[in-house]
N, CA, C and O atoms as CSV, one atom per row, in Angstrom:
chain,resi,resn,atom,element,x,y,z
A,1,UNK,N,N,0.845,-1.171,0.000
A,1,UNK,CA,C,0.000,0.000,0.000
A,1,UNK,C,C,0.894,1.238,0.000
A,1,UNK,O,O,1.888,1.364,0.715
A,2,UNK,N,N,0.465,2.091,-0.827
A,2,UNK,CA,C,1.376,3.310,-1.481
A,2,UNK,C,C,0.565,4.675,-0.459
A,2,UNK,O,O,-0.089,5.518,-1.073
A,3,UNK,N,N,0.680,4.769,1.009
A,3,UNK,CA,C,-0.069,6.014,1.310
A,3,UNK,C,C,0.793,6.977,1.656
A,3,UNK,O,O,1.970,6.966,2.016
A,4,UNK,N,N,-0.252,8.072,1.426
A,4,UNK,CA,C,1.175,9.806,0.879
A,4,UNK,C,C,-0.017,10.430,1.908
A,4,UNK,O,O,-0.894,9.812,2.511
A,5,UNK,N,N,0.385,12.455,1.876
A,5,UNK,CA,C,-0.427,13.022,2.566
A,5,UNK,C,C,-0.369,12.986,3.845
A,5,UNK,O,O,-1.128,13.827,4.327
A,6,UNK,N,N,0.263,12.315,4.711
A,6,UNK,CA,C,0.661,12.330,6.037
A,6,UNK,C,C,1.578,13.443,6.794
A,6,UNK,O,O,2.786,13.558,7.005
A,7,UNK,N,N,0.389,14.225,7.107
A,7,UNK,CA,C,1.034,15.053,8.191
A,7,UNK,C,C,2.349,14.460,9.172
A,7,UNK,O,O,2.683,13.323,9.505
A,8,UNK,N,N,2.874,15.752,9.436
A,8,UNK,CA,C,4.033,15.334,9.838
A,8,UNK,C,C,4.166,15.091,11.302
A,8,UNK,O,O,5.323,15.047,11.720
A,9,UNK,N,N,3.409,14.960,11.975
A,9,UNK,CA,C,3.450,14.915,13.433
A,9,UNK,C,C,3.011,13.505,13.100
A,9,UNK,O,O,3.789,12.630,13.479
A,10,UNK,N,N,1.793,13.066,12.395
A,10,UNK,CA,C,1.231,11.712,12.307
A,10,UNK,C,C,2.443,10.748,12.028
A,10,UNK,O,O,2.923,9.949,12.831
A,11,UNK,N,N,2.840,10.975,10.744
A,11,UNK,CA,C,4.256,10.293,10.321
A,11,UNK,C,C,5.091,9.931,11.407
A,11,UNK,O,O,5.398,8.767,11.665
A,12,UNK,N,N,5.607,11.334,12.302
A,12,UNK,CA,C,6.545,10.912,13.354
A,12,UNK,C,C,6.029,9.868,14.289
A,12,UNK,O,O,6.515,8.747,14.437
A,13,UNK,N,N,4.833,10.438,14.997
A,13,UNK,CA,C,3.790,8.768,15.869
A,13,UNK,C,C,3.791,7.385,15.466
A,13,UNK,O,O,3.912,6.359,16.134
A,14,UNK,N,N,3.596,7.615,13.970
A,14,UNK,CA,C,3.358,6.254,13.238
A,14,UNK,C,C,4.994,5.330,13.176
A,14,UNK,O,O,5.215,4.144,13.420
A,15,UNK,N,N,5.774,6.244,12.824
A,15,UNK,CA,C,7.265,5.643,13.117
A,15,UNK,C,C,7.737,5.510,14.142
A,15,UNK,O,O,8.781,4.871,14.006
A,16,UNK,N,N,7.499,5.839,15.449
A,16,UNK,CA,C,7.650,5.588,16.845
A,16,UNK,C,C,7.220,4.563,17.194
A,16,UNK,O,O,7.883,3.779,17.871
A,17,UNK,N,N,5.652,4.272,16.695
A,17,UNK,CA,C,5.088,3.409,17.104
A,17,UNK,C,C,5.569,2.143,16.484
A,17,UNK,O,O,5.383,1.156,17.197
A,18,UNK,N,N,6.176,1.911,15.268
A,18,UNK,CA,C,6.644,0.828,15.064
A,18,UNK,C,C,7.961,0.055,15.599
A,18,UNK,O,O,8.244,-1.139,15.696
A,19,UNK,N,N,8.768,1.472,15.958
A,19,UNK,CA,C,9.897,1.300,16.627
A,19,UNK,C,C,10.215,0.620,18.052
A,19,UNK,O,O,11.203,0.074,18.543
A,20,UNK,N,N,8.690,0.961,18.550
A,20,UNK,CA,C,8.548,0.793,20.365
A,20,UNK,C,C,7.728,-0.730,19.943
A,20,UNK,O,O,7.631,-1.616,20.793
A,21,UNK,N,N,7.224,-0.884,18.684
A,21,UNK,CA,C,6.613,-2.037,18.636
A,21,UNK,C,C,7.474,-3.563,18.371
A,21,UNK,O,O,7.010,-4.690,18.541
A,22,UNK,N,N,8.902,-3.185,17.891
A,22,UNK,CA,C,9.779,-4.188,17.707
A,22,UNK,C,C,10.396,-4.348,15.774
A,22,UNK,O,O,11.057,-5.050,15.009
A,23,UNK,N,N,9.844,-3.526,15.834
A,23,UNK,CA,C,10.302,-3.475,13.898
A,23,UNK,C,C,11.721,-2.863,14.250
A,23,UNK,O,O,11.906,-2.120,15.214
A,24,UNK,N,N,12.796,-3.301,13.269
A,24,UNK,CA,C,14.078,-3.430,13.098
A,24,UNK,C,C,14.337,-1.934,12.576
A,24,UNK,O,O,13.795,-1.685,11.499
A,25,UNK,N,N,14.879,-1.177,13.008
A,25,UNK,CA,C,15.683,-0.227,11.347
A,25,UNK,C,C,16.688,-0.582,10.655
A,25,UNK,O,O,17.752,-0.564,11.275
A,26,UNK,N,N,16.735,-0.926,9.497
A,26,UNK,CA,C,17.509,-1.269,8.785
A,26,UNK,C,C,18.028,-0.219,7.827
A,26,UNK,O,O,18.842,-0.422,6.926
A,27,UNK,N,N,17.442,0.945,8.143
A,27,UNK,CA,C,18.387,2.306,6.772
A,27,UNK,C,C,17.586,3.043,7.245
A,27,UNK,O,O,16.369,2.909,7.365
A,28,UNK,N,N,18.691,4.389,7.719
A,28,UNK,CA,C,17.931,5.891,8.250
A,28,UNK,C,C,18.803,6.577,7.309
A,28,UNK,O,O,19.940,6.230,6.988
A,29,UNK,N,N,18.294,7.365,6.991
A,29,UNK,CA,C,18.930,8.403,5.941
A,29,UNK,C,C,19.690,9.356,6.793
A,29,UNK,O,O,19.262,9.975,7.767
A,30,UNK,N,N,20.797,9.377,6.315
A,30,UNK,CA,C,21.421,10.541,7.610
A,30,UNK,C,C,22.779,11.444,6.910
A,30,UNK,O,O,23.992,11.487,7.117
A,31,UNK,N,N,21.862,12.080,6.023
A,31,UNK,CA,C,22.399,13.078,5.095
A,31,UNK,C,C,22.443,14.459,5.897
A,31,UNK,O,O,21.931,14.270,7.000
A,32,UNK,N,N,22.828,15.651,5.757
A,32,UNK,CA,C,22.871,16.832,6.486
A,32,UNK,C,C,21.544,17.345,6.272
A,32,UNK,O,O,21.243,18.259,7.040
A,33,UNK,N,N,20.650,16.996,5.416
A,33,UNK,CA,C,19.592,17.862,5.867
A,33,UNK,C,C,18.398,16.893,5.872
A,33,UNK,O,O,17.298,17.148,5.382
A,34,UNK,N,N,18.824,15.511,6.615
A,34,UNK,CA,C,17.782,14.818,7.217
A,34,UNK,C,C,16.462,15.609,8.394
A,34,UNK,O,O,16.604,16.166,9.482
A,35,UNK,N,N,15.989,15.500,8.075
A,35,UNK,CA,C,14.462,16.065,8.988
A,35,UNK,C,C,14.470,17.235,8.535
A,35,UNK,O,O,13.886,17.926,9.370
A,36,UNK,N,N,14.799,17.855,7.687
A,36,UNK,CA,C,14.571,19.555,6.884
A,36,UNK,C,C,14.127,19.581,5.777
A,36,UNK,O,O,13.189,20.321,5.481
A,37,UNK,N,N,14.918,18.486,4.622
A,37,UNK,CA,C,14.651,18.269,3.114
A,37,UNK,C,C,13.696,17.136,2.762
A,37,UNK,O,O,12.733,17.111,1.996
A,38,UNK,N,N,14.286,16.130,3.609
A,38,UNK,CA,C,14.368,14.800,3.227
A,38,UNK,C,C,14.166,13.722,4.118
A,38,UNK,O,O,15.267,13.639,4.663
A,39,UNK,N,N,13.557,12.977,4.533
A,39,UNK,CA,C,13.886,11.663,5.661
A,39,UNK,C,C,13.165,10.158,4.867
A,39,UNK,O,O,12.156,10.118,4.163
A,40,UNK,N,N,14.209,8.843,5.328
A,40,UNK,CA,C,13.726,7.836,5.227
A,40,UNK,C,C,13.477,7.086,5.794
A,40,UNK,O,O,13.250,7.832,6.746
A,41,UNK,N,N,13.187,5.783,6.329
A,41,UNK,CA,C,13.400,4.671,7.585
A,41,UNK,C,C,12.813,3.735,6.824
A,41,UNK,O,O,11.704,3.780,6.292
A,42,UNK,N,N,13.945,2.541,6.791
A,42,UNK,CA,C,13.208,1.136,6.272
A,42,UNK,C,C,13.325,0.367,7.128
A,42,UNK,O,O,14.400,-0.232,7.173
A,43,UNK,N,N,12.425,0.100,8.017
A,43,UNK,CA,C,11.889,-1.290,9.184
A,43,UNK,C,C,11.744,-2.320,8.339
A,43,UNK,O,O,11.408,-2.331,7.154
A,44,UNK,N,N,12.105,-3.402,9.261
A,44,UNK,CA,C,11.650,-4.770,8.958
A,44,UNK,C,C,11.278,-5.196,10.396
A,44,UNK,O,O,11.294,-4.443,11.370
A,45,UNK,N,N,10.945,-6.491,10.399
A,45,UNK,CA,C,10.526,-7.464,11.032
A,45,UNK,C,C,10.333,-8.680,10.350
A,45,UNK,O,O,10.299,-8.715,9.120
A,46,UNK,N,N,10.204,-9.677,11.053
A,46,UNK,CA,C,10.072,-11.632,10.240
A,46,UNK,C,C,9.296,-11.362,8.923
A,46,UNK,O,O,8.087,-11.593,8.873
A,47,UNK,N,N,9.761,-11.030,8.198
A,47,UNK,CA,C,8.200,-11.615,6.338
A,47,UNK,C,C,7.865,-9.799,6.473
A,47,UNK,O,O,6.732,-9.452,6.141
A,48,UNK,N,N,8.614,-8.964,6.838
A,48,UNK,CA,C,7.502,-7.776,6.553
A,48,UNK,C,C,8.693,-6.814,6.559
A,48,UNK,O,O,9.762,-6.924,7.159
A,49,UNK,N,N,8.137,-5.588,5.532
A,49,UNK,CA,C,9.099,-4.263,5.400
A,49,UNK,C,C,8.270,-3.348,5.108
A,49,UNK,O,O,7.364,-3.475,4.284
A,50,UNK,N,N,8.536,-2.253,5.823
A,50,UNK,CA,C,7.749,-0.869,6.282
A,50,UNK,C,C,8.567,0.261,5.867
A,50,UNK,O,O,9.462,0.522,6.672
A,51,UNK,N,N,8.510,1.029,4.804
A,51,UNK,CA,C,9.212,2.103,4.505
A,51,UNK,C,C,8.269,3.708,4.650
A,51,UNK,O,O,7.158,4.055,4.247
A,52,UNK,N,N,9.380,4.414,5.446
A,52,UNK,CA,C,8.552,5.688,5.924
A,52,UNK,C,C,9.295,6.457,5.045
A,52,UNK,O,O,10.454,6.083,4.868
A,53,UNK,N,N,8.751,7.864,4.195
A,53,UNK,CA,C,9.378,8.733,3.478
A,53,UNK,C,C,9.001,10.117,3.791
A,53,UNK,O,O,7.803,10.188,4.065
A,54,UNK,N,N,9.678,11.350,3.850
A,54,UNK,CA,C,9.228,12.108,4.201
A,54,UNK,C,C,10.097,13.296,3.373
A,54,UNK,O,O,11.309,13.172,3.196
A,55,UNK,N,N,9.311,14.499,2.873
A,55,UNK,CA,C,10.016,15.493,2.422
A,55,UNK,C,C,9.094,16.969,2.927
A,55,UNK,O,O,7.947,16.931,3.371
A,56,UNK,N,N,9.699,17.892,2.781
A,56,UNK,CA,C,9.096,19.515,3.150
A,56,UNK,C,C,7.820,19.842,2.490
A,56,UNK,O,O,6.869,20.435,2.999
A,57,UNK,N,N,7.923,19.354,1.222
A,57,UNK,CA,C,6.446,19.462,-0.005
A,57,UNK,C,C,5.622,18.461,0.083
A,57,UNK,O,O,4.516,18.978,-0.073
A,58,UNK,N,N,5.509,17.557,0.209
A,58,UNK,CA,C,4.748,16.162,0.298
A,58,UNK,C,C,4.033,15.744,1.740
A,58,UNK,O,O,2.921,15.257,1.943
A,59,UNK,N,N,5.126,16.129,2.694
A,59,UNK,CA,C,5.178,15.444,4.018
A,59,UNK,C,C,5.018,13.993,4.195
A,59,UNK,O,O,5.660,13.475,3.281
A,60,UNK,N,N,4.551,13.210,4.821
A,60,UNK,CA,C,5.444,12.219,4.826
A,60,UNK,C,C,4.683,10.697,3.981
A,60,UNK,O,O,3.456,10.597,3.965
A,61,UNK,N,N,5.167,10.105,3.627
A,61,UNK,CA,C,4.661,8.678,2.539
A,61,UNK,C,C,4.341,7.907,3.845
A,61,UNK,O,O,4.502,8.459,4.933
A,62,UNK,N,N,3.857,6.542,3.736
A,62,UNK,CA,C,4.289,5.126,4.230
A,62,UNK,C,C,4.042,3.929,3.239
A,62,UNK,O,O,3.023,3.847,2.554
A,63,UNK,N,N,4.979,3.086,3.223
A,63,UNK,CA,C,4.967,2.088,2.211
A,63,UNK,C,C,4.686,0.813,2.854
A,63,UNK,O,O,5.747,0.513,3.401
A,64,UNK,N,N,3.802,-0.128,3.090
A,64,UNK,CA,C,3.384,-1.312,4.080
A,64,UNK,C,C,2.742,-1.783,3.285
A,64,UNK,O,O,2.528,-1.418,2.129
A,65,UNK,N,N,2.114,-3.263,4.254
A,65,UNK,CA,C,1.346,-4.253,4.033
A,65,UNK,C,C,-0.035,-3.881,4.014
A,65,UNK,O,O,-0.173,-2.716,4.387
A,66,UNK,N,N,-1.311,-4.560,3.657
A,66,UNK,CA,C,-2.673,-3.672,3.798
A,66,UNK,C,C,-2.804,-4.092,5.310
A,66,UNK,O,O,-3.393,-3.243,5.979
A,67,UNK,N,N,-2.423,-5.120,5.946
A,67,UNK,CA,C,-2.662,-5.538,7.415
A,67,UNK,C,C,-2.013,-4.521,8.206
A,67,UNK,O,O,-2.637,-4.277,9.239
A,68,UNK,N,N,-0.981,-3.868,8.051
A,68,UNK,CA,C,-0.071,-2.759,8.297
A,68,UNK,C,C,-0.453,-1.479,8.907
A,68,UNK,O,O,-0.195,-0.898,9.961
A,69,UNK,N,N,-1.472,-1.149,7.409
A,69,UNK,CA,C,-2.234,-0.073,7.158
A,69,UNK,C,C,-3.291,-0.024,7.984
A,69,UNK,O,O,-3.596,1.042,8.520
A,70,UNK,N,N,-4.128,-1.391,8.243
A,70,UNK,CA,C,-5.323,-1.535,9.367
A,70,UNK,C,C,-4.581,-1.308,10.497
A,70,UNK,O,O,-5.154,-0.420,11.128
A,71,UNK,N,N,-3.472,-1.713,11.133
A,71,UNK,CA,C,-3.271,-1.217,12.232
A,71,UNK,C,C,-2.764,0.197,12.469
A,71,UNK,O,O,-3.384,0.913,13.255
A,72,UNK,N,N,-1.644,0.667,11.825
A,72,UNK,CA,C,-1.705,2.186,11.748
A,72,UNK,C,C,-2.994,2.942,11.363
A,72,UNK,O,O,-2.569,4.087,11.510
A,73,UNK,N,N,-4.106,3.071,11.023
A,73,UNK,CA,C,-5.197,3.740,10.803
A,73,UNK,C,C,-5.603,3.642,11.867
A,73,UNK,O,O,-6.096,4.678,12.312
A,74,UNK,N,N,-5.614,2.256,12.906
A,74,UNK,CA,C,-6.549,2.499,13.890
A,74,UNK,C,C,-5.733,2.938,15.053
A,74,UNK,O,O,-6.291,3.078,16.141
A,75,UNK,N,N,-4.395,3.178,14.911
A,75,UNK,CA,C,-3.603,4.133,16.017
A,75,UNK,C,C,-4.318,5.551,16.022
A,75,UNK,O,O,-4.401,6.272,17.016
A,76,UNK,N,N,-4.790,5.824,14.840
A,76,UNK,CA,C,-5.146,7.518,14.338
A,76,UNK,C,C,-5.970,7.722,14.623
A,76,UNK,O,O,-6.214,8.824,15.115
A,77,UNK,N,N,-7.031,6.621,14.457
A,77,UNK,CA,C,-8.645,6.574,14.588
A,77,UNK,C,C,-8.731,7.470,13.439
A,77,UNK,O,O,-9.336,8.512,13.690
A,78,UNK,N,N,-8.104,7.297,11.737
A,78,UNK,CA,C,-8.733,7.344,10.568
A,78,UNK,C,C,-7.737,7.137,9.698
A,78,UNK,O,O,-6.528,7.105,9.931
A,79,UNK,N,N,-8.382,6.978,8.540
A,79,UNK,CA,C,-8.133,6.639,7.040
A,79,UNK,C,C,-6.781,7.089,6.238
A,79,UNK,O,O,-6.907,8.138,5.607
A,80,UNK,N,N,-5.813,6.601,6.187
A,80,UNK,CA,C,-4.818,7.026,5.515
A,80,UNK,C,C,-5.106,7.339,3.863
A,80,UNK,O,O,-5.950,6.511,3.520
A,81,UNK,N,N,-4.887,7.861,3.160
A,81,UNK,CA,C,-5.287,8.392,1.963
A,81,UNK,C,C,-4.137,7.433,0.984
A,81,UNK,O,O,-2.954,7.301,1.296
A,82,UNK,N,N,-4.586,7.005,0.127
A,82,UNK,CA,C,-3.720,6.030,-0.892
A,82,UNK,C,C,-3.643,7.181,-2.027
A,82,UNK,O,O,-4.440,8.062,-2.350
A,83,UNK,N,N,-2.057,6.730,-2.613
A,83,UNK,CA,C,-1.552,7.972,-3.596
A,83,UNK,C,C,-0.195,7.626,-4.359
A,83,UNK,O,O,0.328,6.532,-4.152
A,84,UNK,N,N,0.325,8.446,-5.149
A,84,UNK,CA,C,1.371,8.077,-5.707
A,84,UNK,C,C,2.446,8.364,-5.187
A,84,UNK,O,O,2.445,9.478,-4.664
A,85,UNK,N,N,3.599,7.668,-5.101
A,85,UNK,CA,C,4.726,7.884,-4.180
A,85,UNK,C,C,5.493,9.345,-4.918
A,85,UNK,O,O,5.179,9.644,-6.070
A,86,UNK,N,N,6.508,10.195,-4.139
A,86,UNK,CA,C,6.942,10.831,-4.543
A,86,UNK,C,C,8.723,10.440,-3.917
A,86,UNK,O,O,9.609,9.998,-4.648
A,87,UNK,N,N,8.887,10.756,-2.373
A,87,UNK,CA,C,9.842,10.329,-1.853
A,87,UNK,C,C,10.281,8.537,-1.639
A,87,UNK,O,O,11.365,8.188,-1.171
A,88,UNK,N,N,9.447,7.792,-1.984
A,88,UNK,CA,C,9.074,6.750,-2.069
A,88,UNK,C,C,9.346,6.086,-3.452
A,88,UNK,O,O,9.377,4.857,-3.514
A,89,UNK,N,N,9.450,6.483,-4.033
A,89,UNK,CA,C,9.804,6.100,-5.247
A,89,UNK,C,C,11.117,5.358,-5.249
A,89,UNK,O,O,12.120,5.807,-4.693
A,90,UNK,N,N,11.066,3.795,-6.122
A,90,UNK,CA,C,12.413,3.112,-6.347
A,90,UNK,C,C,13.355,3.523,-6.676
A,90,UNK,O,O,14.480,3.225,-6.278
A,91,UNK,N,N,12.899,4.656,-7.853
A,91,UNK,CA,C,14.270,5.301,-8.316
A,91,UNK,C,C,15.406,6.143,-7.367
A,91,UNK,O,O,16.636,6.092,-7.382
A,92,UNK,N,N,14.222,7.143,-6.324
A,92,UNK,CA,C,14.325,7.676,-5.277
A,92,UNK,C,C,15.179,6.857,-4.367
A,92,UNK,O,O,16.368,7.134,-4.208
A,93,UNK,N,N,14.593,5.846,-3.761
A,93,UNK,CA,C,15.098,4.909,-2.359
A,93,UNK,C,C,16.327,4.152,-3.249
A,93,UNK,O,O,17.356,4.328,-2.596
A,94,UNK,N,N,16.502,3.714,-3.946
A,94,UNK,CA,C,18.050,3.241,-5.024
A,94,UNK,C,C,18.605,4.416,-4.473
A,94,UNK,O,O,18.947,4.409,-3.291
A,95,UNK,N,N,18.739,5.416,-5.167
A,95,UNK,CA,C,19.904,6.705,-5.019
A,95,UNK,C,C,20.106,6.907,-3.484
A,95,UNK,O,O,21.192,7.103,-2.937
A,96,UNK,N,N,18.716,6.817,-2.791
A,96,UNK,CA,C,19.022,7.328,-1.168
A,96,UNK,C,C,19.948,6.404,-0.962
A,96,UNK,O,O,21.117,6.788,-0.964
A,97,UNK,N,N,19.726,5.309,-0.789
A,97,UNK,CA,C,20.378,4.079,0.144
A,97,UNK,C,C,21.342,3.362,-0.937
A,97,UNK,O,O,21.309,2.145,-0.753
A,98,UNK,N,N,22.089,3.683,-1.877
A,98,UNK,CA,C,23.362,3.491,-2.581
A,98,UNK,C,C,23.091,2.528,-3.033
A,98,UNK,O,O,24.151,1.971,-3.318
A,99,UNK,N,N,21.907,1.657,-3.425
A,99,UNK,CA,C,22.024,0.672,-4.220
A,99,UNK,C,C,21.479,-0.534,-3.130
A,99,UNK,O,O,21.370,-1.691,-3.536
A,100,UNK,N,N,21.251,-0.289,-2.163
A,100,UNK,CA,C,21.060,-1.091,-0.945
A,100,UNK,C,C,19.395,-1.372,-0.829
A,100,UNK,O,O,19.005,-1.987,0.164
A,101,UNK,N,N,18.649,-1.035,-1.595
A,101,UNK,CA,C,17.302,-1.160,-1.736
A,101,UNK,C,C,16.824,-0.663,-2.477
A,101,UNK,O,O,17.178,0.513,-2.404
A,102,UNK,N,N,15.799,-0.877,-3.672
A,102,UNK,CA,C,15.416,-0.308,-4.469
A,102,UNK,C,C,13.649,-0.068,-4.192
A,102,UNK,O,O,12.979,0.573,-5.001
């Protein structure tokens, strides 16, 4: 599930919450103008990968499972909006992470 439109306070909750929940980080973007321009985080856990994207114009993506999505929606108590990736994009996450995920 491709959801965009995420306010940025939501984004930050929603990535906390996976963090305190036991999902792995496996790639933080940590360029000089991480949390200003640009931010990434690719979680895993057993069979599952969770990519958070975030930029100044967009604010922030999430890239998950639809089971994923039911549970982050009901952290919010609503509907994440499905959309086209911008920071999220393969071409995008290739260049971020050097070839280390596409």
């Amino acid at each position: 599930m491709n959801l965009t439109g995420i306010v940025t306070d939501e984004w930050n909750r929603l990535l906390a919450h996976c963090v305190d929940t036991g999902w792995k980080c496996v790639f933080s973007y940590d360029m000089f103008d991480k949390g200003i321009d640009y931010d990434l985080y690719i979680l895993e856990r057993p069979g599952e990968e969770i990519r958070f994207g975030w930029d100044n114009w967009f604010e922030g993506e999430i890239q998950c499972s639809p089971q994923m999505r039911t549970e982050l929606e009901g952290l919010l108590g609503h509907q994440l909006e499905e959309g086209e990736l911008s920071t999220l994009k393969s071409e995008v996450v290739e260049i971020v992470t050097g070839g280390r995920f596409k």
